[in-house]
GROMACS .gro file of C-alpha atoms in nm:
model
  266
    1MET     CA    1   3.252   4.940   9.547
    2ALA     CA    2   3.032   5.279   9.488
    3TYR     CA    3   2.759   5.380   9.651
    4ALA     CA    4   2.431   5.251   9.490
    5PRO     CA    5   2.116   5.424   9.632
    6ALA     CA    6   1.824   5.185   9.710
    7PRO     CA    7   1.499   5.216   9.487
    8ALA     CA    8   1.300   5.414   9.724
    9GLU     CA    9   1.614   5.638   9.758
   10ARG     CA   10   1.649   5.685   9.392
   11ALA     CA   11   1.267   5.729   9.318
   12LEU     CA   12   1.325   6.047   9.605
   13LEU     CA   13   1.618   6.171   9.435
   14ALA     CA   14   1.432   6.219   9.113
   15LEU     CA   15   1.141   6.390   9.259
   16ALA     CA   16   1.371   6.634   9.456
   17ALA     CA   17   1.580   6.727   9.175
   18PRO     CA   18   1.527   7.076   9.049
   19LEU     CA   19   1.347   7.198   8.739
   20LEU     CA   20   1.644   7.308   8.522
   21VAL     CA   21   1.538   7.395   8.171
   22ALA     CA   22   1.216   7.245   8.046
   23ALA     CA   23   0.909   7.314   8.217
   24PHE     CA   24   0.798   6.966   8.111
   25ALA     CA   25   1.035   6.729   8.303
   26PRO     CA   26   0.883   6.430   8.485
   27ALA     CA   27   1.105   6.194   8.697
   28GLU     CA   28   1.210   5.930   8.515
   29GLY     CA   29   1.311   5.563   8.609
   30VAL     CA   30   1.024   5.583   8.880
   31THR     CA   31   0.689   5.466   8.859
   32TYR     CA   32   0.379   5.706   8.921
   33GLN     CA   33   0.026   5.599   9.018
   34LEU     CA   34  -0.273   5.779   8.925
   35ARG     CA   35  -0.600   5.746   9.036
   36LEU     CA   36  -0.915   5.959   8.880
   37THR     CA   37  -1.204   6.024   9.014
   38GLU     CA   38  -1.575   6.161   8.952
   39GLN     CA   39  -1.906   6.184   9.123
   40ARG     CA   40  -2.227   6.272   8.943
   41ILE     CA   41  -2.493   6.394   9.197
   42THR     CA   42  -2.851   6.449   9.100
   43ALA     CA   43  -3.196   6.430   9.256
   44ARG     CA   44  -3.236   6.077   9.147
   45GLY     CA   45  -2.912   5.984   9.275
   46GLN     CA   46  -2.519   5.955   9.267
   47THR     CA   47  -2.295   5.798   8.986
   48GLU     CA   48  -1.953   5.746   9.062
   49PHE     CA   49  -1.600   5.648   8.844
   50VAL     CA   50  -1.263   5.540   8.960
   51ALA     CA   51  -0.992   5.472   8.726
   52GLU     CA   52  -0.647   5.381   8.820
   53ARG     CA   53  -0.323   5.383   8.611
   54ARG     CA   54   0.083   5.347   8.631
   55LEU     CA   55   0.303   5.587   8.440
   56GLN     CA   56   0.664   5.609   8.378
   57PHE     CA   57   0.881   5.805   8.190
   58THR     CA   58   1.217   5.801   8.005
   59ARG     CA   59   1.394   6.023   7.800
   60GLU     CA   60   1.387   5.974   7.399
   61GLY     CA   61   1.549   6.198   7.164
   62ASP     CA   62   1.421   6.552   7.275
   63GLY     CA   63   1.088   6.440   7.429
   64TYR     CA   64   1.004   6.112   7.622
   65ARG     CA   65   0.872   5.782   7.592
   66ALA     CA   66   0.547   5.675   7.858
   67VAL     CA   67   0.461   5.361   7.920
   68VAL     CA   68   0.107   5.367   8.054
   69THR     CA   69  -0.027   5.045   8.239
   70ILE     CA   70  -0.390   5.037   8.282
   71GLY     CA   71  -0.527   4.955   8.655
   72PRO     CA   72  -0.878   4.863   8.793
   73ALA     CA   73  -1.181   5.085   8.734
   74ARG     CA   74  -1.503   5.075   8.949
   75ALA     CA   75  -1.829   5.251   8.833
   76ALA     CA   76  -2.169   5.244   9.005
   77GLY     CA   77  -2.488   5.415   8.947
   78GLY     CA   78  -2.675   5.349   8.656
   79PRO     CA   79  -2.640   5.307   8.230
   80LEU     CA   80  -2.388   5.598   8.208
   81ALA     CA   81  -2.132   5.387   8.493
   82GLY     CA   82  -2.205   5.049   8.301
   83LEU     CA   83  -2.088   5.219   7.952
   84PHE     CA   84  -1.816   5.378   8.147
   85LEU     CA   85  -1.693   5.063   8.298
   86ARG     CA   86  -1.688   4.803   8.013
   87GLY     CA   87  -1.450   5.062   7.805
   88ALA     CA   88  -1.213   5.105   8.136
   89GLN     CA   89  -1.219   4.729   8.222
   90GLY     CA   90  -1.161   4.622   7.847
   91LEU     CA   91  -0.842   4.791   7.878
   92VAL     CA   92  -0.714   4.679   8.227
   93GLY     CA   93  -0.376   4.511   8.249
   94ARG     CA   94  -0.256   4.676   7.911
   95THR     CA   95   0.029   4.841   7.865
   96LEU     CA   96   0.057   5.098   7.596
   97VAL     CA   97   0.393   5.295   7.473
   98MET     CA   98   0.348   5.652   7.421
   99HIS     CA   99   0.611   5.882   7.288
  100LEU     CA  100   0.593   6.228   7.342
  101ASP     CA  101   0.756   6.558   7.235
  102ALA     CA  102   0.943   6.809   7.461
  103ASN     CA  103   0.645   6.973   7.546
  104GLY     CA  104   0.430   6.623   7.663
  105THR     CA  105   0.217   6.634   7.320
  106VAL     CA  106   0.200   6.261   7.244
  107THR     CA  107   0.320   6.212   6.874
  108ALA     CA  108   0.251   5.821   6.841
  109ILE     CA  109   0.128   5.536   7.012
  110ASP     CA  110   0.303   5.151   6.968
  111ASP     CA  111   0.015   4.923   6.825
  112LEU     CA  112  -0.239   5.252   6.836
  113ALA     CA  113  -0.498   5.028   6.577
  114ASP     CA  114  -0.516   4.723   6.823
  115HIS     CA  115  -0.578   4.905   7.147
  116TRP     CA  116  -0.844   5.121   6.981
  117ARG     CA  117  -1.030   4.788   6.841
  118THR     CA  118  -1.013   4.648   7.175
  119TYR     CA  119  -1.122   4.946   7.351
  120CYS     CA  120  -1.412   4.967   7.107
  121ASP     CA  121  -1.520   4.592   7.126
  122ALA     CA  122  -1.513   4.652   7.527
  123LEU     CA  123  -1.776   4.941   7.488
  124ALA     CA  124  -1.967   4.697   7.266
  125ALA     CA  125  -1.973   4.416   7.461
  126PRO     CA  126  -2.314   4.281   7.621
  127GLY     CA  127  -2.329   4.366   7.977
  128THR     CA  128  -2.547   4.305   8.267
  129ASP     CA  129  -2.723   4.608   8.242
  130ALA     CA  130  -2.994   4.665   7.985
  131PRO     CA  131  -2.932   4.647   7.621
  132LEU     CA  132  -2.716   4.946   7.460
  133PRO     CA  133  -3.007   5.224   7.366
  134ALA     CA  134  -2.967   5.324   6.968
  135ALA     CA  135  -2.787   5.615   7.031
  136VAL     CA  136  -2.517   5.433   7.209
  137THR     CA  137  -2.436   5.197   6.944
  138ALA     CA  138  -2.453   5.472   6.667
  139MET     CA  139  -2.183   5.655   6.875
  140ILE     CA  140  -1.971   5.326   6.921
  141ALA     CA  141  -2.021   5.253   6.539
  142GLY     CA  142  -1.862   5.628   6.476
  143LEU     CA  143  -1.598   5.557   6.713
  144ARG     CA  144  -1.468   5.268   6.522
  145GLN     CA  145  -1.463   5.485   6.226
  146ALA     CA  146  -1.231   5.733   6.427
  147SER     CA  147  -0.936   5.845   6.223
  148GLU     CA  148  -0.594   5.753   6.347
  149PRO     CA  149  -0.538   6.135   6.463
  150GLN     CA  150  -0.847   6.111   6.653
  151GLN     CA  151  -0.769   5.759   6.828
  152LEU     CA  152  -0.440   5.945   6.932
  153ARG     CA  153  -0.598   6.224   7.083
  154THR     CA  154  -0.841   6.002   7.273
  155LEU     CA  155  -0.603   5.752   7.356
  156GLY     CA  156  -0.334   6.003   7.431
  157THR     CA  157  -0.540   6.167   7.730
  158LEU     CA  158  -0.442   5.859   7.941
  159VAL     CA  159  -0.141   6.037   7.996
  160THR     CA  160  -0.177   6.426   7.858
  161SER     CA  161  -0.461   6.431   8.145
  162VAL     CA  162  -0.195   6.486   8.361
  163ILE     CA  163   0.074   6.708   8.161
  164ALA     CA  164   0.045   7.076   8.259
  165GLY     CA  165   0.155   7.191   7.938
  166ALA     CA  166   0.124   7.616   7.918
  167ARG     CA  167  -0.043   7.613   8.287
  168GLU     CA  168   0.327   7.542   8.436
  169THR     CA  169   0.417   7.886   8.288
  170ALA     CA  170   0.105   8.076   8.456
  171LEU     CA  171   0.285   8.364   8.671
  172ASP     CA  172   0.197   8.459   8.992
  173GLY     CA  173  -0.094   8.671   9.098
  174ASP     CA  174  -0.487   8.745   9.020
  175ARG     CA  175  -0.633   8.726   8.682
  176PRO     CA  176  -0.968   8.761   8.531
  177VAL     CA  177  -1.021   8.452   8.310
  178ARG     CA  178  -1.259   8.338   8.040
  179LEU     CA  179  -1.343   7.955   8.005
  180PRO     CA  180  -1.574   7.738   7.794
  181ALA     CA  181  -1.863   7.579   7.976
  182ARG     CA  182  -1.805   7.239   7.853
  183ASP     CA  183  -2.125   7.128   7.934
  184GLY     CA  184  -2.349   7.304   7.654
  185ALA     CA  185  -2.254   7.655   7.485
  186GLY     CA  186  -2.143   7.940   7.665
  187MET     CA  187  -1.855   8.119   7.818
  188LEU     CA  188  -1.764   8.139   8.184
  189ASP     CA  189  -1.615   8.444   8.377
  190GLY     CA  190  -1.417   8.446   8.667
  191GLN     CA  191  -1.090   8.482   8.862
  192GLU     CA  192  -0.750   8.280   8.833
  193SER     CA  193  -0.505   8.302   9.147
  194VAL     CA  194  -0.151   8.149   9.087
  195THR     CA  195   0.075   8.100   9.378
  196ARG     CA  196   0.426   7.933   9.300
  197ASP     CA  197   0.692   7.787   9.580
  198PRO     CA  198   1.001   7.603   9.493
  199ARG     CA  199   0.866   7.303   9.405
  200GLY     CA  200   0.582   7.413   9.172
  201LEU     CA  201   0.239   7.611   9.191
  202THR     CA  202  -0.115   7.606   9.295
  203ILE     CA  203  -0.376   7.724   9.084
  204LEU     CA  204  -0.732   7.827   9.213
  205THR     CA  205  -0.989   7.911   8.952
  206SER     CA  206  -1.371   8.048   9.008
  207ALA     CA  207  -1.578   8.089   8.714
  208THR     CA  208  -1.972   8.135   8.658
  209GLY     CA  209  -2.147   8.189   8.313
  210PRO     CA  210  -2.486   8.124   8.131
  211LEU     CA  211  -2.541   7.767   7.964
  212ALA     CA  212  -2.714   7.692   7.668
  213ARG     CA  213  -2.838   7.346   7.543
  214GLY     CA  214  -3.084   7.348   7.267
  215ASP     CA  215  -3.362   7.595   7.354
  216ALA     CA  216  -3.288   7.576   7.754
  217GLN     CA  217  -3.069   7.868   7.905
  218GLY     CA  218  -2.946   7.776   8.204
  219ARG     CA  219  -2.585   7.865   8.412
  220VAL     CA  220  -2.319   7.686   8.529
  221ALA     CA  221  -2.052   7.748   8.852
  222LEU     CA  222  -1.683   7.631   8.862
  223GLU     CA  223  -1.458   7.577   9.128
  224ARG     CA  224  -1.108   7.407   9.092
  225GLU     CA  225  -0.781   7.363   9.232
  226GLU     CA  226  -0.463   7.268   9.063
  227ARG     CA  227  -0.113   7.148   9.215
  228ILE     CA  228   0.160   7.134   8.947
  229GLU     CA  229   0.512   7.009   9.019
  230ARG     CA  230   0.756   6.931   8.762
  231GLY     CA  231   0.530   6.997   8.461
  232LEU     CA  232   0.310   6.736   8.598
  233VAL     CA  233  -0.068   6.815   8.729
  234VAL     CA  234  -0.010   6.619   9.046
  235ARG     CA  235  -0.331   6.710   9.203
  236THR     CA  236  -0.648   6.832   9.081
  237ARG     CA  237  -1.003   6.865   9.231
  238GLU     CA  238  -1.289   7.064   9.027
  239THR     CA  239  -1.656   7.092   9.087
  240ARG     CA  240  -1.903   7.222   8.844
  241ARG     CA  241  -2.262   7.307   8.948
  242LEU     CA  242  -2.503   7.322   8.654
  243TRP     CA  243  -2.868   7.452   8.626
  244PRO     CA  244  -2.996   7.364   8.301
  245GLN     CA  245  -3.315   7.575   8.337
  246GLY     CA  246  -3.109   7.870   8.497
  247GLY     CA  247  -3.353   7.947   8.833
  248ASP     CA  248  -3.368   7.660   9.019
  249ALA     CA  249  -3.247   7.705   9.425
  250GLU     CA  250  -3.033   7.408   9.391
  251PRO     CA  251  -2.792   7.249   9.097
  252SER     CA  252  -2.990   6.985   8.872
  253LEU     CA  253  -2.638   6.827   8.866
  254THR     CA  254  -2.307   6.826   9.029
  255ILE     CA  255  -1.999   6.685   8.892
  256ILE     CA  256  -1.711   6.652   9.158
  257SER     CA  257  -1.383   6.555   8.968
  258GLY     CA  258  -1.021   6.506   9.103
  259GLY     CA  259  -0.691   6.336   9.048
  260GLU     CA  260  -0.418   6.236   9.254
  261LEU     CA  261  -0.052   6.133   9.064
  262SER     CA  262   0.191   6.001   9.339
  263LEU     CA  263   0.498   5.826   9.359
  264ALA     CA  264   0.466   5.414   9.396
  265VAL     CA  265   0.779   5.285   9.561
  266LYS     CA  266   0.761   4.921   9.629
   0.00000   0.00000   0.00000
């Protein structure tokens, strides 16, 4: 009888397989466990978010089929946390089947309209916190009218958030970088350091710059570490410190986010 490796052995063999041609080459026939976290720290307190999901990849033509199962979510710390939790919990237990091209771009999601309607309904559902502000209600109404490409991009982030894309091809060494401030208008200038090894690469980024929010002129500082293997971001940690008025000794808002992608072996 031919030798058949156990499930755990198959998983380890899949992860150990070398990258042959494609930069995006997730292990097939195994289950990845993704855990995302975020903390928002202000002088008034702290808000925390945690979300989990499971990912499975299989070859499909020139690209991949990704099966994404939404796991539990937790949040605490105010109205923003409550809104996040309603939307996340509305999808818990759902399985989304996505179709990706060879580079990891999501080209289609099965039953997209149904998943999107469920997500919007969950956001709008009455919660135990205060009634939704008018601005939030208007935002949800706008989401309900989102075009199919917008829906695809938004739900596609459930898997594309861990796909390195062009980051996988970064060259070894240090170089200057320019990044969008993200939290408002402005660009951040800094340095990026890339180190490669036989299994993948590590990217360290540090940048600072001005931040414009309306008439306020502030600043923002970013520190980020990314670990990339097989074209997947298997670990990331980012800290953004914001000074909306620019001159405060301590940041008015600190956002610490992270992600861990690991192999789930039963």
